[in-house]
Short mmCIF file of C-alpha atoms and ligand atoms in Angstrom, two decimals:
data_model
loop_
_atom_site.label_atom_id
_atom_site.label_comp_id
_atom_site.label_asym_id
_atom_site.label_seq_id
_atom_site.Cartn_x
_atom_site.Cartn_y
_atom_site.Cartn_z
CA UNK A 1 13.87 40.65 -29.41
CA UNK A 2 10.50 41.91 -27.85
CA UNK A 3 11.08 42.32 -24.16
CA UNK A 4 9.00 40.38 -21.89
CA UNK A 5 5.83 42.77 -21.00
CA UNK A 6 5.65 44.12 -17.45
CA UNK A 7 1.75 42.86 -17.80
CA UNK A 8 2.28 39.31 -18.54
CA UNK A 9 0.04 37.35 -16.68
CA UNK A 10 2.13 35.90 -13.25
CA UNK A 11 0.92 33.72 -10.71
CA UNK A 12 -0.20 35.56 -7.71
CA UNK A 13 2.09 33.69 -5.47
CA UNK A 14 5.14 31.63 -6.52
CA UNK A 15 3.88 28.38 -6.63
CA UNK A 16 4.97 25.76 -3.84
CA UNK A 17 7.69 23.26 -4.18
CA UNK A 18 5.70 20.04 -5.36
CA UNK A 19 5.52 17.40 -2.48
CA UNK A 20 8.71 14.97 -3.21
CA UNK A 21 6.97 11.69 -2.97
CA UNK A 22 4.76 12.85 -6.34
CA UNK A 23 8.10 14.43 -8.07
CA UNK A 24 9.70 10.95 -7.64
CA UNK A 25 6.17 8.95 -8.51
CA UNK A 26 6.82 10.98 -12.26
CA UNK A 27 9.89 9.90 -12.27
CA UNK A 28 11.81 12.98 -11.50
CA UNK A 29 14.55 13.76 -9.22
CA UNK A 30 13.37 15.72 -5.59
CA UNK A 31 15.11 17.92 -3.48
CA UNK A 32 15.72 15.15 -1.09
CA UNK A 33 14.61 11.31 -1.32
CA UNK A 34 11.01 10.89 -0.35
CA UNK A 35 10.11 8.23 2.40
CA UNK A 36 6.91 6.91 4.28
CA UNK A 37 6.54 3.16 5.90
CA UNK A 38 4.09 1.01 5.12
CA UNK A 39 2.06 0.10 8.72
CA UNK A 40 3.16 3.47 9.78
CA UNK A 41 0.16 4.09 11.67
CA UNK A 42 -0.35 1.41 14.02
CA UNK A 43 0.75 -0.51 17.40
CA UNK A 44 4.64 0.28 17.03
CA UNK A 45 2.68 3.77 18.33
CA UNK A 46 1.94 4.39 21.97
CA UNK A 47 -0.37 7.12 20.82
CA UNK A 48 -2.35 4.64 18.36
CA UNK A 49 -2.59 2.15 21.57
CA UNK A 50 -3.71 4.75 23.57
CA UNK A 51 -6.75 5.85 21.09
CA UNK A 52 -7.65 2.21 19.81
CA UNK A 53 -8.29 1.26 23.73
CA UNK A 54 -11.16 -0.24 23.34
CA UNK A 55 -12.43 0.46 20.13
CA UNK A 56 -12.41 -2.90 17.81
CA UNK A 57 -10.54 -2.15 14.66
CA UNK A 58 -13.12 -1.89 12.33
CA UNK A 59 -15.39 0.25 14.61
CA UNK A 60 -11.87 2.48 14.29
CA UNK A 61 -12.09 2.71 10.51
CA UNK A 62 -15.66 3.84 10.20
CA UNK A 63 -14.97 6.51 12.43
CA UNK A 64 -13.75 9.74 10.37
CA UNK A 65 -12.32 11.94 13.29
CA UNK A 66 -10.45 8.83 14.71
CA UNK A 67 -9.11 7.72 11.33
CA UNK A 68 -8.09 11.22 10.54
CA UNK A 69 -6.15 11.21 14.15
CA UNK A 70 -4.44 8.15 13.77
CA UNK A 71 -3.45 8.93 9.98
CA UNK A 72 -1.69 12.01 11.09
CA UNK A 73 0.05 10.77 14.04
CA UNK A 74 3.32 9.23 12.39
CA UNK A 75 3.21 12.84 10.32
CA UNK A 76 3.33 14.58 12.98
CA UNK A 77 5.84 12.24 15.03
CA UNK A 78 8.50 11.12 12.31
CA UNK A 79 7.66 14.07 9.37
CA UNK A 80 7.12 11.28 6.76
CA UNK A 81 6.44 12.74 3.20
CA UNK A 82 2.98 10.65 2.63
CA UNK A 83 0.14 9.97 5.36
CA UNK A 84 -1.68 6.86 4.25
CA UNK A 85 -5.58 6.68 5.23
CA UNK A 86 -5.72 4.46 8.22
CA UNK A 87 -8.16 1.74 7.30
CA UNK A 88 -7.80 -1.78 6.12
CA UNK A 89 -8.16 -4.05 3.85
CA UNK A 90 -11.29 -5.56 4.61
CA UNK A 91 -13.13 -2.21 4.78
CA UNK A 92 -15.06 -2.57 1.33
CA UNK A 93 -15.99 -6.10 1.74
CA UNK A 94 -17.16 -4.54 5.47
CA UNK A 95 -19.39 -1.71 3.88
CA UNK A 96 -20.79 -3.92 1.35
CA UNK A 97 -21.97 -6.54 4.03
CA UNK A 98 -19.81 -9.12 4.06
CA UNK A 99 -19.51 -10.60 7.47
CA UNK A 100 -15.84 -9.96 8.52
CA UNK A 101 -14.32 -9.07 11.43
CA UNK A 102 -10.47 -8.18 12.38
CA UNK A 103 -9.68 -10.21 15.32
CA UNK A 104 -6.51 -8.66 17.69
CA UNK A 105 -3.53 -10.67 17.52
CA UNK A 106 -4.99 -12.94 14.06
CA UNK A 107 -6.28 -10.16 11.66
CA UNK A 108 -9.15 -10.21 9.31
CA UNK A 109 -11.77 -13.45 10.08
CA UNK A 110 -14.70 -14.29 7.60
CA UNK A 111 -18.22 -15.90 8.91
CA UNK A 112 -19.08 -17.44 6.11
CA UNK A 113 -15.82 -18.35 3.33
CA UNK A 114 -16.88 -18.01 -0.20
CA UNK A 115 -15.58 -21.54 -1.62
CA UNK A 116 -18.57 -21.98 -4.27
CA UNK A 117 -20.22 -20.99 -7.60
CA UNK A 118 -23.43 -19.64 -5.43
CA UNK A 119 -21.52 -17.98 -2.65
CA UNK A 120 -19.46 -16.10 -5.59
CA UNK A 121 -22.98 -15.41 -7.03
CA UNK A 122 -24.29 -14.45 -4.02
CA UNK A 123 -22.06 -11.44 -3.19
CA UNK A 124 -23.29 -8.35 -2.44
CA UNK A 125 -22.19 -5.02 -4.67
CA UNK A 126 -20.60 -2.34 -3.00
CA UNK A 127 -22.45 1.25 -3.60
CA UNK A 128 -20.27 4.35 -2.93
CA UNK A 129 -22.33 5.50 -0.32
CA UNK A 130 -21.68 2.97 1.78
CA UNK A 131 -18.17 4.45 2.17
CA UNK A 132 -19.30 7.57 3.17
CA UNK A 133 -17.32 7.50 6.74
CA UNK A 134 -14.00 6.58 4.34
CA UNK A 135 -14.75 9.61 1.81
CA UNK A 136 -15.21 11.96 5.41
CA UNK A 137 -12.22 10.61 6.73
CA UNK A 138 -10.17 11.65 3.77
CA UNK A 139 -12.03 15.20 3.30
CA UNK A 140 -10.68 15.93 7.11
CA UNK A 141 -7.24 14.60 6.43
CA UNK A 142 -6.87 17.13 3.39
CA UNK A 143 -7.60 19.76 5.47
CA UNK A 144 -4.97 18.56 8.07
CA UNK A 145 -2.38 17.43 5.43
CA UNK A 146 -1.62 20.93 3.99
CA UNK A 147 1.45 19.52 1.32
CA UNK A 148 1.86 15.88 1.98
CA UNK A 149 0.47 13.80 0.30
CA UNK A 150 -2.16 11.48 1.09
CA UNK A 151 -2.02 8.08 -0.19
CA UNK A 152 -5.59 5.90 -0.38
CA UNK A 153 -5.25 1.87 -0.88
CA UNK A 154 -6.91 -1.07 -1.29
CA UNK A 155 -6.17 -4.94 -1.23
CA UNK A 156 -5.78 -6.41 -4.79
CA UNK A 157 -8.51 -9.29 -5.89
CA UNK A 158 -6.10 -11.78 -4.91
CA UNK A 159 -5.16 -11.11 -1.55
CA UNK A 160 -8.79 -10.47 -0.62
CA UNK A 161 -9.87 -13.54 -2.63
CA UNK A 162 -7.37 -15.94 -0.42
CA UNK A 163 -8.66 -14.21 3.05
CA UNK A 164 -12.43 -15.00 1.47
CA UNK A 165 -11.30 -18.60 0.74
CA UNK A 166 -9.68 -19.43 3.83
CA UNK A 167 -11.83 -17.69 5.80
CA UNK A 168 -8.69 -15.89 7.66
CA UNK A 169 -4.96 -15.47 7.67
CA UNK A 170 -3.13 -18.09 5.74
CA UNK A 171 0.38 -20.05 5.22
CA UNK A 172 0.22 -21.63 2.46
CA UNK A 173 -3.36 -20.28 0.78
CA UNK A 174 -4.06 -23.86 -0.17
CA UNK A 175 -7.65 -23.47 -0.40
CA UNK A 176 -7.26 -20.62 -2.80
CA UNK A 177 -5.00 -22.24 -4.93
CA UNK A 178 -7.07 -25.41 -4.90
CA UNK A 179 -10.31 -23.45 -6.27
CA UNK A 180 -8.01 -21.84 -8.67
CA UNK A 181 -6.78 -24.80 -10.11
CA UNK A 182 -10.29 -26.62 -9.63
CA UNK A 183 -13.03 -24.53 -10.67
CA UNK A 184 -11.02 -21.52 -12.70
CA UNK A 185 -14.97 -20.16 -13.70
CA UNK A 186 -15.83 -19.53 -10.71
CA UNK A 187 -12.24 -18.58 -9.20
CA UNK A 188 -12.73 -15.44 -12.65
CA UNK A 189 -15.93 -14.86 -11.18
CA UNK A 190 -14.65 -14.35 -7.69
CA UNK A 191 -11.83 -12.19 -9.17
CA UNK A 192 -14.14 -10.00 -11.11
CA UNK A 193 -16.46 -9.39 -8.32
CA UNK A 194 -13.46 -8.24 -5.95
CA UNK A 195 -11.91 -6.30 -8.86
CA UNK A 196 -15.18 -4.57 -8.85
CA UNK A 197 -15.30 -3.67 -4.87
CA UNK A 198 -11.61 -2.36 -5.19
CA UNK A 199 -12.64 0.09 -7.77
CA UNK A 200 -14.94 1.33 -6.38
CA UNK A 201 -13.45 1.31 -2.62
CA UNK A 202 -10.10 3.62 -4.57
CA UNK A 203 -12.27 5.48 -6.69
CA UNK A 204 -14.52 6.96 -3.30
CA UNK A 205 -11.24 7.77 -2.18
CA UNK A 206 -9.89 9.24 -4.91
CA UNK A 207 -13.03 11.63 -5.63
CA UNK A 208 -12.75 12.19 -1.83
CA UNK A 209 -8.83 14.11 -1.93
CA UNK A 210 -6.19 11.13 -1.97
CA UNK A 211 -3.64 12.01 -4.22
CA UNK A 212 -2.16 8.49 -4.40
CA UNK A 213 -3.32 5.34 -4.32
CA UNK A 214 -1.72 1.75 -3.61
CA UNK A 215 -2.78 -1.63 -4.31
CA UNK A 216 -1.91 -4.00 -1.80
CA UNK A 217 -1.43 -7.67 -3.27
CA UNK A 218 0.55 -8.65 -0.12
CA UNK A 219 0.21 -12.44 -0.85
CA UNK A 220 0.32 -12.88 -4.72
CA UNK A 221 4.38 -14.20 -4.00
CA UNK A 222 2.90 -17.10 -3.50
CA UNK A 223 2.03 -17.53 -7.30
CA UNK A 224 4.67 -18.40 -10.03
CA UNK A 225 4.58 -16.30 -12.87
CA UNK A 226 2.45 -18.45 -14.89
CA UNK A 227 -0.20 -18.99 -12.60
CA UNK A 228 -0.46 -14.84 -11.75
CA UNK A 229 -0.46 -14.34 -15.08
CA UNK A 230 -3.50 -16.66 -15.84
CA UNK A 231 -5.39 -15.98 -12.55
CA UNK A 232 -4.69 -12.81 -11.16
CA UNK A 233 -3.19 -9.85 -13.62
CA UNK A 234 -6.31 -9.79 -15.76
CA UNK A 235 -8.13 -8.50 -12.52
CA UNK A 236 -5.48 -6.17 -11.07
CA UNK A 237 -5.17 -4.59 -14.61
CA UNK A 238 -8.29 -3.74 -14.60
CA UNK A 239 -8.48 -1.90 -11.50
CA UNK A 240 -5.07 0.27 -12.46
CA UNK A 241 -6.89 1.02 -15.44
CA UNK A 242 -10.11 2.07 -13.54
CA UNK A 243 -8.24 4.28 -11.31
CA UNK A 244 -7.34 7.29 -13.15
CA UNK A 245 -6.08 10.78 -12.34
CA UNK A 246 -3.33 10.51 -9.06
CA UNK A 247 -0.26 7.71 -9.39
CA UNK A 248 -0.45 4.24 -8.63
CA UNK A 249 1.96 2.12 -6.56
CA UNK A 250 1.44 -1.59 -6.89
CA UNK A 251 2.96 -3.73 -4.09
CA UNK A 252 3.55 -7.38 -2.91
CA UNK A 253 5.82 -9.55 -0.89
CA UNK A 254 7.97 -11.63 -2.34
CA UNK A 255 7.26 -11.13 -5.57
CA UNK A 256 10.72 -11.33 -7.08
CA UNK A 257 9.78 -13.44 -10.20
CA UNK A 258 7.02 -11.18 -10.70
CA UNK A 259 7.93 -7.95 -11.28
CA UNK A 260 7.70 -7.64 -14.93
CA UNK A 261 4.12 -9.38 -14.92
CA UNK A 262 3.42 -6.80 -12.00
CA UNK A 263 4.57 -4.05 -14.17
CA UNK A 264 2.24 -4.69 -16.85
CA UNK A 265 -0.44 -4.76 -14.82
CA UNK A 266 -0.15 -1.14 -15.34
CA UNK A 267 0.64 0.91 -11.86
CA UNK A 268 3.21 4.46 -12.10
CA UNK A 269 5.52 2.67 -8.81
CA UNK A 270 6.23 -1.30 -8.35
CA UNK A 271 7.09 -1.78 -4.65
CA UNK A 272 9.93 -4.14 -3.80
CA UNK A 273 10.28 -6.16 -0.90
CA UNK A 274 13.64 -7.00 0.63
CA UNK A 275 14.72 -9.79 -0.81
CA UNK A 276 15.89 -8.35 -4.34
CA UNK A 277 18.15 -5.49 -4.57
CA UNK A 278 16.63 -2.48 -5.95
CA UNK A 279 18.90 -1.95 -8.67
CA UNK A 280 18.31 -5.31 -9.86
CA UNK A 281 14.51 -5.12 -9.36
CA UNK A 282 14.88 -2.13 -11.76
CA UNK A 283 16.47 -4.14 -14.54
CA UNK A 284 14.02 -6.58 -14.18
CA UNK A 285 10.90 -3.93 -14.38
CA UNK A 286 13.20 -2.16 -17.51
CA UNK A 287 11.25 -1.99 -21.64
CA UNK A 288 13.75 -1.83 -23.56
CA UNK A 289 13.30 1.29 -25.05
CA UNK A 290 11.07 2.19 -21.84
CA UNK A 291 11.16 4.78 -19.16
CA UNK A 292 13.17 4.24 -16.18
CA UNK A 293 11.07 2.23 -13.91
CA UNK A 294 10.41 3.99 -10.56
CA UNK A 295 10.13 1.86 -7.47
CA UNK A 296 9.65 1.91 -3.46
CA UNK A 297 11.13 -0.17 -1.25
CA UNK A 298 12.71 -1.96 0.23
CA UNK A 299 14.57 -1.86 3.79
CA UNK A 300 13.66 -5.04 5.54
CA UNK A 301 11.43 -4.13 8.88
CA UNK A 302 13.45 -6.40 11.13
CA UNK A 303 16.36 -4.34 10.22
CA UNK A 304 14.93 -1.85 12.52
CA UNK A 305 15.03 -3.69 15.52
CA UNK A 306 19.38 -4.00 14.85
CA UNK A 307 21.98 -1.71 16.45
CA UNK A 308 21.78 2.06 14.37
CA UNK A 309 24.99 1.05 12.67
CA UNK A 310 23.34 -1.61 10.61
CA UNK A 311 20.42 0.48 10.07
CA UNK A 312 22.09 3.32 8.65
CA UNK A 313 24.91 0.70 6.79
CA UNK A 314 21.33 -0.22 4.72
CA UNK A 315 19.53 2.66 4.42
CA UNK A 316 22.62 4.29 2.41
CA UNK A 317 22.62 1.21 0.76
CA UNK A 318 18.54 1.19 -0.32
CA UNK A 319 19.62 4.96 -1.24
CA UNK A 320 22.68 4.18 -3.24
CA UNK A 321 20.89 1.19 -5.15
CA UNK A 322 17.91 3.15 -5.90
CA UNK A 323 19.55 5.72 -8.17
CA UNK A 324 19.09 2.90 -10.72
CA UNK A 325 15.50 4.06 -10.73
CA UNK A 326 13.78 7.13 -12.48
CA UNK A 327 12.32 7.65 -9.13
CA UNK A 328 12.34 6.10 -5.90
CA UNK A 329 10.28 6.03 -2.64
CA UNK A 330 11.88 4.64 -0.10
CA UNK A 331 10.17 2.96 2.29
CA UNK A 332 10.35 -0.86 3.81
CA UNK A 333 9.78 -4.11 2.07
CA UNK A 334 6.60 -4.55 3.97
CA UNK A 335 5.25 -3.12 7.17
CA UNK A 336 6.31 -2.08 10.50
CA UNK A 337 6.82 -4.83 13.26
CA UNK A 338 4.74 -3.59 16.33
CA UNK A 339 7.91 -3.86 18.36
CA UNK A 340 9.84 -1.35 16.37
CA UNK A 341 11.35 1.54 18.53
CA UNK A 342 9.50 4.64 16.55
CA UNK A 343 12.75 6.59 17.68
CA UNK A 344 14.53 4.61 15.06
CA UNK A 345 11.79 5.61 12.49
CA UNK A 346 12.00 8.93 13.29
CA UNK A 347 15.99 8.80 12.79
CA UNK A 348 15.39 6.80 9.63
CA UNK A 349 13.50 9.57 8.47
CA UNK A 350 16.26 12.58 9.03
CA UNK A 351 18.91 10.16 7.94
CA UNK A 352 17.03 9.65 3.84
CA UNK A 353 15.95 13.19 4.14
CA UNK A 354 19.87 14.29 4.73
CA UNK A 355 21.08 11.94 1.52
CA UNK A 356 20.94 12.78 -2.26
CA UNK A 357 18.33 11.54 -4.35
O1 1CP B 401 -6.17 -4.02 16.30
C1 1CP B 401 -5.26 -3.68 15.49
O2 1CP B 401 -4.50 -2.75 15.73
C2 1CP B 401 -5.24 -4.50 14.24
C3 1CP B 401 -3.99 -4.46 13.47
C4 1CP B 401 -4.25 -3.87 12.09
C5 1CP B 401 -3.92 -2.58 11.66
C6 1CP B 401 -3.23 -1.48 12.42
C7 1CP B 401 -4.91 -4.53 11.04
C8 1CP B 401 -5.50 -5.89 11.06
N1 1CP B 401 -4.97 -3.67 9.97
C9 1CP B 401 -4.36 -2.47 10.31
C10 1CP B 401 -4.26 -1.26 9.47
C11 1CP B 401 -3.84 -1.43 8.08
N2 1CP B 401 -4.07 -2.51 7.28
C12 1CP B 401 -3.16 -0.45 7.33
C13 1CP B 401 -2.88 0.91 7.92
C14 1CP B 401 -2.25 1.99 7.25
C15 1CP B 401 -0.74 2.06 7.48
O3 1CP B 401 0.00 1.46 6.69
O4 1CP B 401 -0.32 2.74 8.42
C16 1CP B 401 -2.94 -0.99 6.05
C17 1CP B 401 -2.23 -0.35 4.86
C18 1CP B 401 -3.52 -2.28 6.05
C19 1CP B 401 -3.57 -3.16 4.87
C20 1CP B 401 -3.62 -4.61 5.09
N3 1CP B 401 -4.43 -5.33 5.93
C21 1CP B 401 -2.89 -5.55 4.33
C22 1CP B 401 -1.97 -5.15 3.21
C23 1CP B 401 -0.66 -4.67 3.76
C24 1CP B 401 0.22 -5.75 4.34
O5 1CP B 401 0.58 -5.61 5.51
O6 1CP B 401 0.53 -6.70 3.61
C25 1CP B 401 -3.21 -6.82 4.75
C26 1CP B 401 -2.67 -8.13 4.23
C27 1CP B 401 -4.20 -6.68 5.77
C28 1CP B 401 -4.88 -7.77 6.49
C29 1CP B 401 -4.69 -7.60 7.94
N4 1CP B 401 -5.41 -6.71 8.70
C30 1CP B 401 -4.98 -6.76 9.98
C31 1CP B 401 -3.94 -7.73 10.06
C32 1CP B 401 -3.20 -8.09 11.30
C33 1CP B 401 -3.76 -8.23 8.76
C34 1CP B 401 -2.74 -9.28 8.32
C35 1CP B 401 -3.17 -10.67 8.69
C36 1CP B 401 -2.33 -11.73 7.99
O7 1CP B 401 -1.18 -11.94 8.39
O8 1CP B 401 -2.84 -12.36 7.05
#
């Protein structure tokens, strides 16, 4: 046997652990289960209240140095293993002119709803500069980060499509359903134009540093199967597929019954809300033949607000039932409550990062 040469090449320095939240997103065991929370930034904070006094949200997300401050502050408080870019939503429809505003204690309100063929028509594009503040934001959080991860987002076509059709927060996103099932040209046409803005809003942000990106279709459980099938998954597939280069995570709430159709829409990580068990949201997201799904999820945030016993009792269980996966992120089933105690996140946090992947 020829002995190794002292002169083969060797990195300078050994190279660093890679950041658990991207070992489990390949589907690979890390040294110790990876966990963020979705909302993690935000009013559960006093330190967010204190530098959002009074500075309207939006105003906030335009602003690089804030957005970089508010990003980091549940790193630095609970030691997550992902900051996600504070921003929202509504940002790209924002930059490209939309009239929108987020409204405390409602959320996102639109001047004008888009319920026609000439309001769809008469949409503006979005241009990557006009994301410029975004792209900033992200180059100073890179420079913060050191190894976490940053994860970028965006709202899937549907969920943006129901907040342009109601013109706000809705219940039962009858109006959206009712130009879906009315009109389906222009309801493809409406699709296609928000696919388009979400592309582009990810792919500034990926070209800017994220190194993760999630697609937010918060309200596409209120679809059956059929309909998301017909209506929506042509559009979120094609922004997966657009997005190239960093792992995808691909989330909504109670999307039970569509997890498979979710699946194929092509993301690296389905996230799981907390009404399914994780180990049977993996057999449901199993190929035959497949990879081991990987997943995040899926703690339920009012668990939070119960006595510590009860919040550890189901964080081992989220754990335990998550092995089923390839990988798994844990995290909530959706996002914070703003009257969590953040003394329980930060416990949440030590507690996963003491268990076994
Ligand atoms: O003044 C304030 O503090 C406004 C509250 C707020 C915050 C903190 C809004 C208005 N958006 C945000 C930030 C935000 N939005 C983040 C921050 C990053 C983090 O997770 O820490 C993220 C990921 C979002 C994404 C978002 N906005 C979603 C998808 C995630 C989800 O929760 O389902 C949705 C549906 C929105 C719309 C929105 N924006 C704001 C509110 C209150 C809402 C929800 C309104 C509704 O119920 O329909």
């Amino acid at each position: 046997m020829t002995p190794v040469p002292d002169t083969a090449a060797r990195p300078a320095e050994p190279a660093a652990a890679p950041a658990p939240l991207l070992v489990a997103a390949a589907g690979a065991t890390p040294a110790h289960p990876p966990v963020w929370f979705m909302r993690q930034a935000g009013r559960s904070l006093p330190e967010y209240r204190e530098v959002r006094e009074g500075i309207p949200m939006l105003q906030a997300c335009f602003t690089p140095e804030l957005v970089c401050e508010i990003t980091m502050q549940p790193v630095r408080r609970h030691g997550v293993d992902a900051a996600i870019l504070f921003s929202d939503i509504v940002v790209p429809l924002v930059a490209a002119g939309i009239g929108v505003d987020i409204v405390p204690g409602t959320g996102p309100v639109v001047a004008e709803p888009v319920r026609t063929e000439a309001a769809v028509a008469g949409l503006p594009e979005l241009r990557p500069d006009q994301l410029d503040a975004v792209a900033q934001a992200v180059r100073l959080l890179r420079a913060e980060l050191g190894d976490t991860p940053l994860i970028g987002f965006a709202g899937a076509p549907f969920t943006l499509a129901s907040y342009l059709i109601e013109g706000g927060p809705s219940r039962h996103h009858e109006r959206t359903k009712a130009l879906m099932y009315s009109d389906p040209a222009t309801w493809h046409a409406l699709l296609a134009a928000l696919a388009t803005i979400t592309t582009t809003f990810l792919q500034v942000q990926v070209a800017a540093g994220v190194q993760v990106v999630q697609l937010f279709d918060s309200w596409a459980g209120a679809l059956s199967e059929r309909d998301y099938r017909e209506f929506v998954l042509p559009h979120s597939s094609r922004v997966l597929a657009a997005v190239q280069g960093v792992p995808k995570i691909h989330f909504g709430v109670g999307t039970s019954e569509l997890l498979p159709a979710m699946r194929e829409a092509g993301a690296d990580v389905v996230g799981v809300d907390w009404r399914l068990p994780l180990d049977e949201a993996v057999r449901r997201l199993t190929v035959p033949g497949g990879p081991a799904p990987v997943v995040q999820g899926n703690l339920d945030p009012a668990v939070l607000l119960a006595d510590w016993d009860a919040v550890e009792r189901e964080v081992r269980r989220i754990v335990d039932e998550g092995r089923a996966a390839g990988g798994h992120i844990v995290n909530l089933g959706h996002g914070v409550l703003p009257n969590t105690d953040p003394a329980v996140l930060t416990r949440v946090v030590e507690l996963v990062h003491s268990l076994t992947p």
